[in-house]
Coordinates of N, CA and C in Angstrom, one line a residue:
X466 N 166.3 -23.5 146.1 CA 167.4 -22.5 145.6 C 168.3 -23.2 144.6
X467 N 168.4 -24.5 144.7 CA 169.4 -25.2 143.9 C 169.3 -24.9 142.5
X468 N 168.1 -24.6 141.9 CA 168.0 -24.3 140.5 C 168.4 -22.9 140.0
X469 N 169.0 -22.1 141.0 CA 169.5 -20.8 140.6 C 171.1 -20.8 141.0
X470 N 171.8 -20.8 140.0 CA 173.2 -20.8 140.2 C 173.7 -19.5 140.8
X471 N 174.4 -19.5 142.0 CA 174.9 -18.3 142.6 C 176.0 -17.6 141.9
X472 N 175.7 -16.9 140.8 CA 176.6 -16.1 140.0 C 176.4 -14.7 140.1
X473 N 177.4 -13.9 139.7 CA 177.2 -12.4 139.6 C 176.1 -12.0 138.6
X474 N 176.1 -12.8 137.5 CA 175.1 -12.4 136.4 C 173.6 -12.7 137.0
X475 N 173.4 -13.8 137.7 CA 172.1 -14.0 138.2 C 171.8 -13.1 139.4
X476 N 172.7 -12.6 140.1 CA 172.6 -11.6 141.1 C 172.0 -10.3 140.4
X477 N 172.7 -9.9 139.3 CA 172.2 -8.7 138.7 C 170.8 -8.9 138.1
X478 N 170.5 -10.1 137.5 CA 169.3 -10.3 136.9 C 168.1 -10.2 137.9
X479 N 168.4 -10.8 139.2 CA 167.4 -10.8 140.1 C 167.3 -9.4 140.8
X480 N 168.4 -8.7 140.9 CA 168.2 -7.3 141.3 C 167.3 -6.4 140.3
X481 N 167.5 -6.6 139.0 CA 166.6 -6.0 138.1 C 165.1 -6.5 138.3
X482 N 164.9 -7.8 138.6 CA 163.6 -8.3 138.8 C 162.9 -7.6 140.0
X483 N 163.8 -7.6 141.1 CA 163.3 -6.9 142.3 C 162.9 -5.5 142.0
X484 N 163.8 -4.7 141.4 CA 163.5 -3.3 141.0 C 162.3 -3.2 140.2
X485 N 162.0 -4.1 139.2 CA 160.8 -4.0 138.4 C 159.6 -4.3 139.2
X486 N 159.7 -5.3 140.1 CA 158.5 -5.6 141.0 C 158.2 -4.6 141.9
X487 N 159.2 -3.9 142.5 CA 159.0 -2.8 143.4 C 158.3 -1.6 142.7
X488 N 158.8 -1.4 141.5 CA 158.2 -0.2 140.7 C 156.7 -0.5 140.4
X489 N 156.5 -1.9 139.9 CA 155.1 -2.3 139.6 C 154.2 -2.2 140.9
X490 N 154.8 -2.7 142.0 CA 154.1 -2.5 143.3 C 153.7 -1.0 143.6
X491 N 154.5 -0.2 143.4 CA 154.3 1.2 143.7 C 153.3 1.8 142.8
X492 N 153.3 1.5 141.4 CA 152.3 2.0 140.6 C 150.9 1.3 140.8
X493 N 150.9 0.1 141.1 CA 149.6 -0.6 141.5 C 149.1 -0.1 142.8
X494 N 150.0 0.4 143.7 CA 149.5 1.0 145.0 C 148.7 2.2 144.7
X495 N 149.5 3.0 143.8 CA 148.8 4.3 143.5 C 147.5 4.2 142.7
X496 N 147.4 3.1 141.9 CA 146.2 2.9 141.1 C 145.1 2.5 142.1
X497 N 145.4 1.6 143.1 CA 144.5 1.2 144.1 C 143.9 2.3 144.9
X498 N 144.9 3.2 145.3 CA 144.5 4.4 145.9 C 143.5 5.2 145.1
X499 N 143.8 5.5 143.9 CA 142.9 6.2 143.1 C 141.6 5.6 142.9
X500 N 141.5 4.2 142.7 CA 140.3 3.5 142.5 C 139.5 3.5 143.9
X501 N 140.2 3.5 144.9 CA 139.4 3.6 146.2 C 138.8 5.1 146.4
X502 N 139.5 6.0 146.0 CA 138.9 7.4 146.2 C 137.7 7.6 145.3
X503 N 137.8 7.0 144.0 CA 136.8 7.1 143.1 C 135.6 6.1 143.5
X504 N 135.9 5.0 144.2 CA 134.9 4.1 144.7 C 134.1 4.8 145.8
X505 N 134.7 5.4 146.6 CA 134.0 6.2 147.7 C 133.1 7.3 147.1
X506 N 133.7 8.0 146.1 CA 132.8 9.0 145.4 C 131.6 8.4 144.8
X507 N 131.7 7.4 144.1 CA 130.6 6.7 143.6 C 129.5 6.2 144.5
X508 N 130.0 5.6 145.7 CA 129.2 5.3 146.8 C 128.4 6.4 147.3
X509 N 129.0 7.5 147.4 CA 128.4 8.7 148.0 C 127.3 9.2 147.0
X510 N 127.7 9.3 145.7 CA 126.7 9.7 144.7 C 125.5 8.8 144.6
X511 N 125.7 7.5 144.7 CA 124.7 6.5 144.7 C 123.7 6.7 145.9
X512 N 124.2 7.0 147.0 CA 123.4 7.2 148.2 C 122.6 8.4 148.1
X513 N 123.3 9.5 147.6 CA 122.5 10.7 147.4 C 121.4 10.6 146.3
X514 N 121.7 9.9 145.2 CA 120.8 9.6 144.1 C 119.6 8.9 144.6
X515 N 119.8 7.9 145.3 CA 118.7 6.9 145.9 C 117.9 7.8 146.9
X516 N 118.5 8.7 147.5 CA 117.6 9.5 148.4 C 116.9 10.5 147.7
X517 N 117.3 11.1 146.6 CA 116.4 12.0 145.9 C 115.4 11.2 145.0
X518 N 115.7 9.9 144.6 CA 114.8 9.3 143.7 C 113.5 8.8 144.6
X519 N 113.6 8.6 145.8 CA 112.5 8.2 146.6 C 111.5 9.4 146.6
X520 N 111.9 10.6 146.8 CA 111.0 11.7 146.7 C 110.6 12.0 145.3
X521 N 111.4 11.8 144.3 CA 110.9 12.1 142.9 C 109.9 11.0 142.5
X522 N 110.1 9.8 142.9 CA 109.1 8.6 142.5 C 107.8 9.0 143.2
X523 N 107.8 9.5 144.4 CA 106.6 9.7 145.1 C 105.9 10.8 144.4
X524 N 106.6 11.9 144.2 CA 106.0 13.1 143.5 C 105.4 12.7 142.2
X525 N 106.1 11.9 141.3 CA 105.7 11.5 139.9 C 104.5 10.7 140.1
X526 N 104.3 9.8 140.8 CA 103.2 8.9 140.9 C 102.0 9.6 141.5
X527 N 102.4 10.5 142.5 CA 101.3 11.3 143.1 C 100.5 12.2 142.0
X528 N 101.5 12.8 141.2 CA 101.0 13.7 140.1 C 100.3 12.9 139.0
X529 N 100.6 11.6 138.9 CA 99.9 10.7 137.9 C 98.4 10.5 138.4
X530 N 98.4 10.3 139.7 CA 97.1 10.1 140.4 C 96.2 11.4 140.3
X531 N 96.8 12.5 140.4 CA 96.1 13.7 140.3 C 95.7 13.9 138.9
X532 N 96.5 13.6 137.9 CA 96.1 13.8 136.5 C 94.9 12.8 136.1
X533 N 95.0 11.6 136.6 CA 93.9 10.6 136.4 C 92.6 11.2 137.0
X534 N 92.7 11.8 138.1 CA 91.5 12.2 138.8 C 90.9 13.4 137.9
X535 N 91.8 14.3 137.4 CA 91.4 15.4 136.7 C 90.9 15.1 135.2
X536 N 91.6 14.3 134.5 CA 91.5 13.9 133.1 C 90.9 12.6 132.8
X537 N 90.7 11.8 133.9 CA 90.2 10.5 133.6 C 91.2 9.5 133.3
X538 N 90.9 8.3 133.0 CA 92.0 7.2 132.7 C 92.3 7.5 131.3
X539 N 93.6 8.1 131.0 CA 94.1 8.4 129.7 C 95.2 7.4 129.2
X540 N 95.4 6.3 130.1 CA 96.5 5.4 129.7 C 96.1 4.7 128.3
X541 N 94.9 4.3 128.1 CA 94.4 3.8 126.8 C 94.8 4.6 125.6
X542 N 94.6 5.9 125.8 CA 94.8 6.9 124.6 C 96.3 6.9 124.5
X543 N 97.1 6.9 125.5 CA 98.6 6.9 125.3 C 99.1 5.6 124.6
X544 N 98.5 4.6 125.1 CA 98.9 3.3 124.4 C 98.5 3.2 122.9
X545 N 97.4 3.9 122.5 CA 97.0 3.8 121.2 C 97.9 4.7 120.2
X546 N 98.7 5.5 120.8 CA 99.6 6.2 120.0 C 100.7 5.6 119.4
X547 N 101.6 6.3 118.5 CA 102.8 5.7 117.9 C 103.8 5.4 118.8
X548 N 103.9 5.9 120.0 CA 104.9 5.7 121.0 C 106.3 5.7 120.5
X549 N 106.5 7.0 119.8 CA 107.9 7.3 119.4 C 108.7 7.8 120.6
X550 N 109.9 7.3 120.8 CA 110.6 7.7 121.9 C 111.3 9.1 121.7
X551 N 110.9 9.9 122.7 CA 111.6 11.2 122.6 C 113.0 11.3 123.4
X552 N 113.2 10.3 124.2 CA 114.4 10.2 125.0 C 115.1 8.9 124.9
X553 N 116.3 8.8 124.6 CA 117.1 7.7 124.4 C 118.4 7.7 125.4
X554 N 118.9 6.5 125.6 CA 120.0 6.4 126.5 C 121.3 6.0 125.6
X555 N 122.3 6.8 125.8 CA 123.6 6.6 125.2 C 124.6 6.0 126.1
X556 N 125.5 5.1 125.6 CA 126.5 4.6 126.5 C 128.0 5.1 126.1
X557 N 128.7 5.5 127.2 CA 130.0 6.1 127.0 C 131.0 5.3 127.9
X558 N 132.2 5.8 127.9 CA 133.3 5.2 128.8 C 134.0 6.2 129.5
X559 N 134.3 6.0 130.8 CA 135.0 6.9 131.6 C 136.2 6.2 132.1
X560 N 137.5 6.7 131.8 CA 138.7 6.0 132.2 C 139.1 6.6 133.5
X561 N 139.2 5.6 134.5 CA 139.7 6.0 135.8 C 140.9 5.1 136.1
X562 N 142.1 5.6 136.1 CA 143.4 5.0 136.5 C 143.5 3.7 135.5
X563 N 143.2 3.8 134.3 CA 143.2 2.7 133.5 C 142.0 1.6 133.3
X564 N 141.1 2.0 134.2 CA 139.9 1.1 134.3 C 138.8 1.9 133.5
X565 N 138.1 1.1 132.5 CA 137.1 1.7 131.7 C 135.8 1.5 132.4
X566 N 135.1 2.5 132.8 CA 133.8 2.4 133.5 C 132.7 2.9 132.5
X567 N 131.6 2.1 132.4 CA 130.4 2.4 131.5 C 129.8 3.6 132.0
X568 N 129.3 4.6 131.3 CA 128.7 5.7 131.7 C 127.5 5.8 130.7
X569 N 126.2 6.0 131.2 CA 125.0 6.1 130.5 C 124.6 7.6 130.6
X570 N 124.2 8.1 129.4 CA 123.8 9.5 129.2 C 122.5 9.6 128.5
X571 N 121.6 10.7 128.7 CA 120.3 10.8 128.1 C 120.5 11.9 127.1
X572 N 119.9 11.7 126.0 CA 119.7 12.6 124.9 C 118.4 12.6 124.3
X573 N 118.0 13.7 123.8 CA 116.7 14.0 123.1 C 116.8 13.5 121.7
X574 N 115.7 12.8 121.3 CA 115.6 12.4 119.9 C 115.1 13.5 118.9
X575 N 114.4 14.4 119.5 CA 113.7 15.4 118.8 C 112.3 15.0 118.2
X576 N 111.9 13.9 118.6 CA 110.6 13.3 118.1 C 109.4 14.2 118.8
X577 N 108.4 14.4 118.0 CA 107.2 15.3 118.6 C 106.2 14.3 119.1
X578 N 105.8 14.6 120.3 CA 104.6 13.6 120.9 C 103.4 13.8 120.1
X579 N 102.7 12.7 119.8 CA 101.5 12.7 119.0 C 100.3 12.7 120.0
X580 N 100.5 12.8 121.3 CA 99.4 12.7 122.2 C 99.3 14.1 122.8
X581 N 99.5 15.2 122.0 CA 99.3 16.6 122.5 C 97.9 17.0 122.7
X582 N 96.9 16.2 122.2 CA 95.5 16.4 122.4 C 95.0 16.0 123.7
X583 N 95.8 15.2 124.5 CA 95.2 14.8 125.8 C 95.0 16.0 126.7
X584 N 93.9 15.9 127.3 CA 93.7 16.9 128.4 C 93.0 18.1 127.9
X585 N 92.6 18.0 126.6 CA 91.8 19.1 126.1 C 90.5 19.2 126.8
X586 N 89.8 18.1 127.1 CA 88.5 18.3 127.8 C 88.7 18.7 129.2
X587 N 89.9 18.3 129.8 CA 90.1 18.8 131.2 C 91.4 18.0 131.7
X588 N 92.1 18.7 132.6 CA 93.3 18.1 133.2 C 94.5 18.2 132.3
X589 N 94.6 19.1 131.5 CA 95.8 19.4 130.5 C 97.1 19.6 131.3
X590 N 96.9 20.6 132.3 CA 98.1 21.0 133.0 C 98.6 19.9 134.0
X591 N 97.7 19.1 134.4 CA 98.1 17.9 135.2 C 98.8 16.9 134.5
X592 N 98.5 16.7 133.2 CA 99.1 15.7 132.3 C 100.5 16.2 131.9
X593 N 100.6 17.6 131.7 CA 102.0 18.2 131.4 C 102.9 18.0 132.6
X594 N 102.3 18.2 133.8 CA 103.1 18.1 135.0 C 103.6 16.6 135.2
X595 N 102.6 15.7 134.9 CA 103.1 14.2 135.0 C 104.3 13.9 134.0
X596 N 104.2 14.6 132.8 CA 105.2 14.3 131.8 C 106.5 14.9 132.3
X597 N 106.5 16.0 132.8 CA 107.7 16.6 133.4 C 108.3 15.9 134.6
X598 N 107.4 15.5 135.4 CA 107.9 14.8 136.7 C 108.6 13.5 136.4
X599 N 107.9 12.7 135.4 CA 108.4 11.4 135.1 C 109.7 11.6 134.2
X600 N 109.8 12.7 133.5 CA 111.1 12.9 132.8 C 112.2 13.1 133.8
X601 N 112.0 13.8 134.8 CA 113.0 14.0 135.9 C 113.3 12.8 136.6
X602 N 112.2 11.9 136.8 CA 112.4 10.7 137.4 C 113.2 9.7 136.6
X603 N 113.0 9.8 135.3 CA 113.8 8.9 134.3 C 115.2 9.3 134.3
X604 N 115.5 10.6 134.3 CA 116.9 11.0 134.3 C 117.6 10.5 135.5
X605 N 117.0 10.6 136.7 CA 117.6 10.1 137.9 C 117.7 8.6 137.9
X606 N 116.8 7.8 137.3 CA 116.9 6.4 137.1 C 118.0 6.0 136.3
X607 N 118.2 6.7 135.2 CA 119.4 6.5 134.2 C 120.6 6.8 135.0
X608 N 120.7 7.9 135.7 CA 122.0 8.2 136.4 C 122.2 7.2 137.5
X609 N 121.2 6.7 138.2 CA 121.5 5.6 139.2 C 122.1 4.3 138.5
X610 N 121.4 4.0 137.4 CA 121.9 2.9 136.6 C 123.3 2.9 136.2
X611 N 123.7 4.2 135.7 CA 125.2 4.5 135.3 C 126.0 4.4 136.5
X612 N 125.6 5.0 137.7 CA 126.5 4.9 138.8 C 126.7 3.5 139.4
X613 N 125.6 2.8 139.4 CA 125.7 1.4 140.0 C 126.5 0.5 139.0
X614 N 126.2 0.7 137.8 CA 127.1 -0.1 136.8 C 128.6 0.1 136.9
X615 N 128.9 1.5 137.0 CA 130.3 1.8 137.2 C 130.8 1.4 138.6
X616 N 129.9 1.4 139.6 CA 130.3 1.0 140.9 C 130.7 -0.4 141.0
X617 N 129.9 -1.3 140.3 CA 130.2 -2.7 140.3 C 131.5 -3.0 139.6
X618 N 131.7 -2.3 138.3 CA 133.0 -2.5 137.6 C 134.1 -2.0 138.4
X619 N 133.9 -0.9 139.1 CA 135.1 -0.4 139.8 C 135.5 -1.3 141.0
X620 N 134.4 -2.0 141.6 CA 134.7 -2.9 142.7 C 135.4 -4.1 142.2
X621 N 135.1 -4.6 141.1 CA 135.9 -5.8 140.5 C 137.3 -5.4 140.1
X622 N 137.5 -4.2 139.6 CA 138.8 -3.7 139.4 C 139.6 -3.6 140.6
X623 N 139.0 -3.0 141.7 CA 139.7 -2.9 142.9 C 140.2 -4.1 143.6
X624 N 139.3 -5.2 143.4 CA 139.7 -6.5 143.8 C 140.9 -7.1 143.2
X625 N 140.8 -6.9 141.8 CA 142.0 -7.4 141.0 C 143.2 -6.7 141.3
X626 N 143.1 -5.3 141.5 CA 144.3 -4.6 141.8 C 144.9 -4.9 143.2
X627 N 144.0 -5.0 144.1 CA 144.4 -5.3 145.5 C 145.1 -6.7 145.6
X628 N 144.6 -7.7 144.8 CA 145.1 -9.0 144.7 C 146.5 -8.9 144.2
X629 N 146.7 -8.2 143.1 CA 148.0 -8.0 142.6 C 149.0 -7.3 143.5
X630 N 148.5 -6.3 144.2 CA 149.4 -5.6 145.0 C 149.8 -6.6 146.2
X631 N 148.9 -7.3 146.8 CA 149.2 -8.2 147.8 C 150.2 -9.3 147.3
X632 N 149.9 -9.8 146.1 CA 150.8 -10.9 145.6 C 152.2 -10.3 145.4
X633 N 152.4 -9.1 144.9 CA 153.7 -8.5 144.7 C 154.4 -8.2 146.1
X634 N 153.5 -7.7 147.1 CA 154.1 -7.4 148.4 C 154.4 -8.6 149.3
X635 N 153.6 -9.7 149.1 CA 153.7 -10.8 150.2 C 154.4 -12.0 149.5
X636 N 154.3 -12.1 148.0 CA 154.8 -13.3 147.5 C 156.0 -13.1 146.5
X637 N 155.9 -12.2 145.5 CA 156.8 -12.1 144.6 C 158.1 -11.4 145.1
X638 N 157.9 -10.2 145.7 CA 159.1 -9.6 146.2 C 159.9 -10.3 147.3
X639 N 159.2 -10.9 148.3 CA 159.9 -11.8 149.3 C 160.6 -13.0 148.7
X640 N 160.1 -13.7 147.6 CA 160.8 -14.7 146.9 C 162.0 -14.2 146.2
X641 N 161.9 -13.1 145.5 CA 163.1 -12.5 144.9 C 164.2 -12.2 146.0
X642 N 163.8 -11.6 147.1 CA 164.7 -11.2 148.1 C 165.3 -12.5 148.7
X643 N 164.6 -13.6 148.8 CA 165.2 -14.8 149.4 C 166.2 -15.4 148.4
X644 N 166.0 -15.4 147.1 CA 167.0 -15.8 146.1 C 168.2 -14.9 146.2
X645 N 167.9 -13.5 146.3 CA 169.1 -12.6 146.4 C 170.0 -12.9 147.6
X646 N 169.4 -13.2 148.8 CA 170.0 -13.5 150.0 C 170.9 -14.8 149.8
X647 N 170.2 -15.7 149.2 CA 170.9 -17.0 148.9 C 172.2 -16.8 148.0
X648 N 172.0 -16.0 146.9 CA 173.1 -15.8 146.1 C 174.1 -15.0 146.7
X649 N 173.8 -14.0 147.6 CA 174.8 -13.2 148.3 C 175.6 -14.1 149.3
X650 N 174.9 -15.0 150.0 CA 175.5 -15.9 151.0 C 176.5 -16.8 150.2
X651 N 176.1 -17.4 149.2 CA 176.9 -18.3 148.3 C 178.1 -17.6 147.9
X652 N 177.9 -16.4 147.3 CA 179.1 -15.7 146.7 C 180.0 -15.2 147.9
X653 N 179.6 -14.9 149.1 CA 180.4 -14.6 150.1 C 181.2 -15.8 150.6
X654 N 180.6 -17.0 150.6 CA 181.2 -18.2 150.9 C 182.3 -18.6 149.9
X655 N 182.1 -18.3 148.6 CA 183.1 -18.5 147.6 C 184.3 -17.6 147.7
X656 N 183.9 -16.3 148.2 CA 185.1 -15.4 148.2 C 185.9 -15.8 149.5
X657 N 185.3 -16.3 150.5 CA 186.0 -16.7 151.8 C 186.9 -18.0 151.4
X658 N 186.3 -18.8 150.6 CA 187.0 -20.0 150.1 C 188.2 -19.6 149.3
X659 N 188.0 -18.6 148.4 CA 189.1 -18.2 147.5 C 190.2 -17.4 148.3
X660 N 189.8 -16.7 149.3 CA 190.8 -16.0 150.3 C 191.6 -17.0 150.9
X661 N 190.9 -18.0 151.5 CA 191.5 -19.1 152.3 C 192.6 -19.8 151.3
X662 N 192.1 -20.1 150.1 CA 193.0 -20.8 149.2 C 194.2 -20.0 148.8
X663 N 194.0 -18.7 148.6 CA 195.1 -17.8 148.3 C 196.0 -17.6 149.4
X664 N 195.5 -17.7 150.6 CA 196.4 -17.6 151.9 C 197.2 -18.9 151.9
X665 N 196.7 -20.1 151.6 CA 197.4 -21.3 151.7 C 198.4 -21.3 150.7
X666 N 198.1 -20.8 149.5 CA 199.1 -20.9 148.4 C 200.2 -19.9 148.6
X667 N 199.9 -18.8 149.3 CA 200.9 -17.8 149.6 C 201.9 -18.3 150.8
X668 N 201.2 -19.0 151.7 CA 202.1 -19.5 152.8 C 202.9 -20.7 152.3
X669 N 202.4 -21.5 151.4 CA 203.3 -22.5 150.8 C 204.4 -22.0 150.0
X670 N 204.1 -20.8 149.3 CA 205.3 -20.1 148.5 C 206.3 -19.6 149.6
X671 N 205.8 -18.9 150.6 CA 206.8 -18.5 151.6 C 207.6 -19.5 152.2
X672 N 207.0 -20.7 152.5 CA 207.7 -21.8 153.1 C 208.8 -22.3 152.1
X673 N 208.4 -22.4 150.8 CA 209.3 -22.9 149.8 C 210.3 -21.9 149.6
X674 N 210.1 -20.6 149.6 CA 211.2 -19.7 149.5 C 212.2 -19.7 150.6
X675 N 211.6 -19.9 151.9 CA 212.5 -20.0 153.0 C 213.4 -21.3 153.0
X676 N 212.8 -22.4 152.5 CA 213.5 -23.6 152.3 C 214.7 -23.4 151.3
X677 N 214.3 -22.7 150.2 CA 215.3 -22.4 149.1 C 216.4 -21.6 149.6
X678 N 216.0 -20.5 150.5 CA 217.1 -19.7 151.0 C 218.0 -20.4 151.9
X679 N 217.4 -21.3 152.8 CA 218.2 -22.1 153.7 C 219.1 -23.0 153.0
X680 N 218.5 -23.5 151.9 CA 219.4 -24.6 151.1 C 220.5 -23.8 150.6
X681 N 220.2 -22.6 150.0 CA 221.3 -21.8 149.3 C 222.4 -21.3 150.3
X682 N 221.9 -21.0 151.5 CA 222.8 -20.6 152.5 C 223.8 -21.8 152.9
X683 N 223.1 -23.0 153.0 CA 223.8 -24.1 153.4 C 224.9 -24.5 152.4
X684 N 224.5 -24.3 151.1 CA 225.5 -24.6 150.1 C 226.6 -23.7 150.0
X685 N 226.3 -22.4 150.3 CA 227.4 -21.4 150.3 C 228.4 -21.7 151.5
X686 N 227.8 -22.1 152.6 CA 228.7 -22.4 153.8 C 229.6 -23.7 153.4
X687 N 229.0 -24.7 152.8 CA 229.8 -25.9 152.4 C 230.9 -25.5 151.5
X688 N 230.6 -24.6 150.5 CA 231.6 -24.2 149.5 C 232.7 -23.4 150.2
X689 N 232.4 -22.5 151.2 CA 233.4 -21.8 151.9 C 234.3 -22.7 152.8
X690 N 233.5 -23.7 153.3 CA 234.4 -24.6 154.1 C 235.3 -25.5 153.3
X691 N 234.8 -25.9 152.1 CA 235.6 -26.7 151.2 C 236.8 -25.9 150.7
X692 N 236.6 -24.6 150.4 CA 237.7 -23.7 150.0 C 238.7 -23.6 151.1
X693 N 238.2 -23.5 152.4 CA 239.2 -23.2 153.5 C 240.0 -24.5 153.8
X694 N 239.5 -25.7 153.6 CA 240.2 -27.0 153.9 C 241.0 -27.5 152.7
X695 N 241.0 -26.8 151.6 CA 241.7 -27.2 150.4 C 243.3 -27.2 150.7
X696 N 244.0 -28.2 150.3 CA 245.6 -28.2 150.6 C 246.2 -27.3 149.5
X697 N 247.3 -26.6 150.0 CA 248.1 -25.7 149.2 C 249.3 -26.4 148.6
X698 N 249.4 -26.6 147.3 CA 250.5 -27.3 146.6 C 251.7 -26.4 146.3
X699 N 251.7 -25.2 146.5 CA 252.8 -24.2 146.2 C 253.9 -24.4 147.1
X700 N 255.2 -24.3 146.6 CA 256.4 -24.3 147.4 C 256.6 -22.9 148.1
X701 N 256.5 -22.7 149.4 CA 256.6 -21.5 150.1 C 258.0 -21.0 149.9
X702 N 259.1 -21.9 150.1 CA 260.5 -21.5 150.0 C 260.9 -21.0 148.6
X703 N 260.1 -21.4 147.7 CA 260.4 -20.9 146.3 C 260.2 -19.4 146.2
X704 N 259.3 -18.9 147.0 CA 259.0 -17.5 146.9 C 259.9 -16.6 147.9
X705 N 260.9 -17.4 148.6 CA 261.7 -16.6 149.5 C 263.1 -16.2 148.7
X706 N 263.5 -15.0 149.0 CA 264.8 -14.5 148.4 C 265.6 -13.9 149.5
X707 N 266.8 -14.5 149.7 CA 267.7 -14.1 150.8 C 268.2 -12.7 150.6
X708 N 268.1 -12.2 149.4 CA 268.7 -10.8 149.3 C 267.8 -9.7 149.6
X709 N 266.5 -10.1 149.8 CA 265.5 -9.1 150.2 C 265.6 -8.6 151.6
X710 N 266.3 -9.5 152.4 CA 266.4 -9.2 153.9 C 267.9 -8.7 154.2
X711 N 268.0 -7.8 155.1 CA 269.4 -7.4 155.5 C 270.0 -8.4 156.4
X712 N 271.3 -8.4 156.5 CA 272.1 -9.3 157.4 C 271.8 -8.8 158.8
X713 N 271.7 -9.8 159.6 CA 271.4 -9.6 161.1 C 272.7 -9.9 161.8
X714 N 273.4 -8.9 162.6 CA 274.6 -9.1 163.2 C 274.4 -9.3 164.7
X715 N 274.8 -10.4 165.0 CA 274.7 -10.7 166.6 C 275.8 -10.2 167.4

């Protein structure tokens, strides 16, 4: 604490720091709560998506087996085509409490499939069913990828936010409070020292005034005694006039 001078200015500075730290802690706490709610929502959606993906995958691959049974092995014919993508994945950003989460979306390119002639001999309906079921399965897979990527990003953001909240709550704010307590104790001690010094000065002034009054009283008494003992050089008989008194007859 010796590096912090115990002054009123420093006290105001550290009070401002404490207020700012408490405001930041409050905002980060709210952010952590919002991220926690979103984290739980993502975890719930991931569990639901994984549950539906198991049945979608089973259905899609079972329909592929049915199509191969009905139309024969058509994988070679599909591979010989131009393989133009009819579906692409776009990337976006979702802002959650200041955290940017990646979001994947599916959009159609509008390309026409060049393997429309598949299944003309037999199994055409099964091949169309395979295409539809694998499209649904692909959408679920992209959705799961988006959720898991956002889930991991959100988890890292939550860890960072919680570390900041804990640092403010357990380190920064207590340190500032310790400094404020130190400054307050020192200022109180200085005030007590000033009060004691003022009392001493006041008592010395009162003693000096009493001594001065006593000295002045003593001097006045000495002057009065000196005047009382002073000899009278005037002739008393000179002031007597015989004519002022009447004759006394015996």
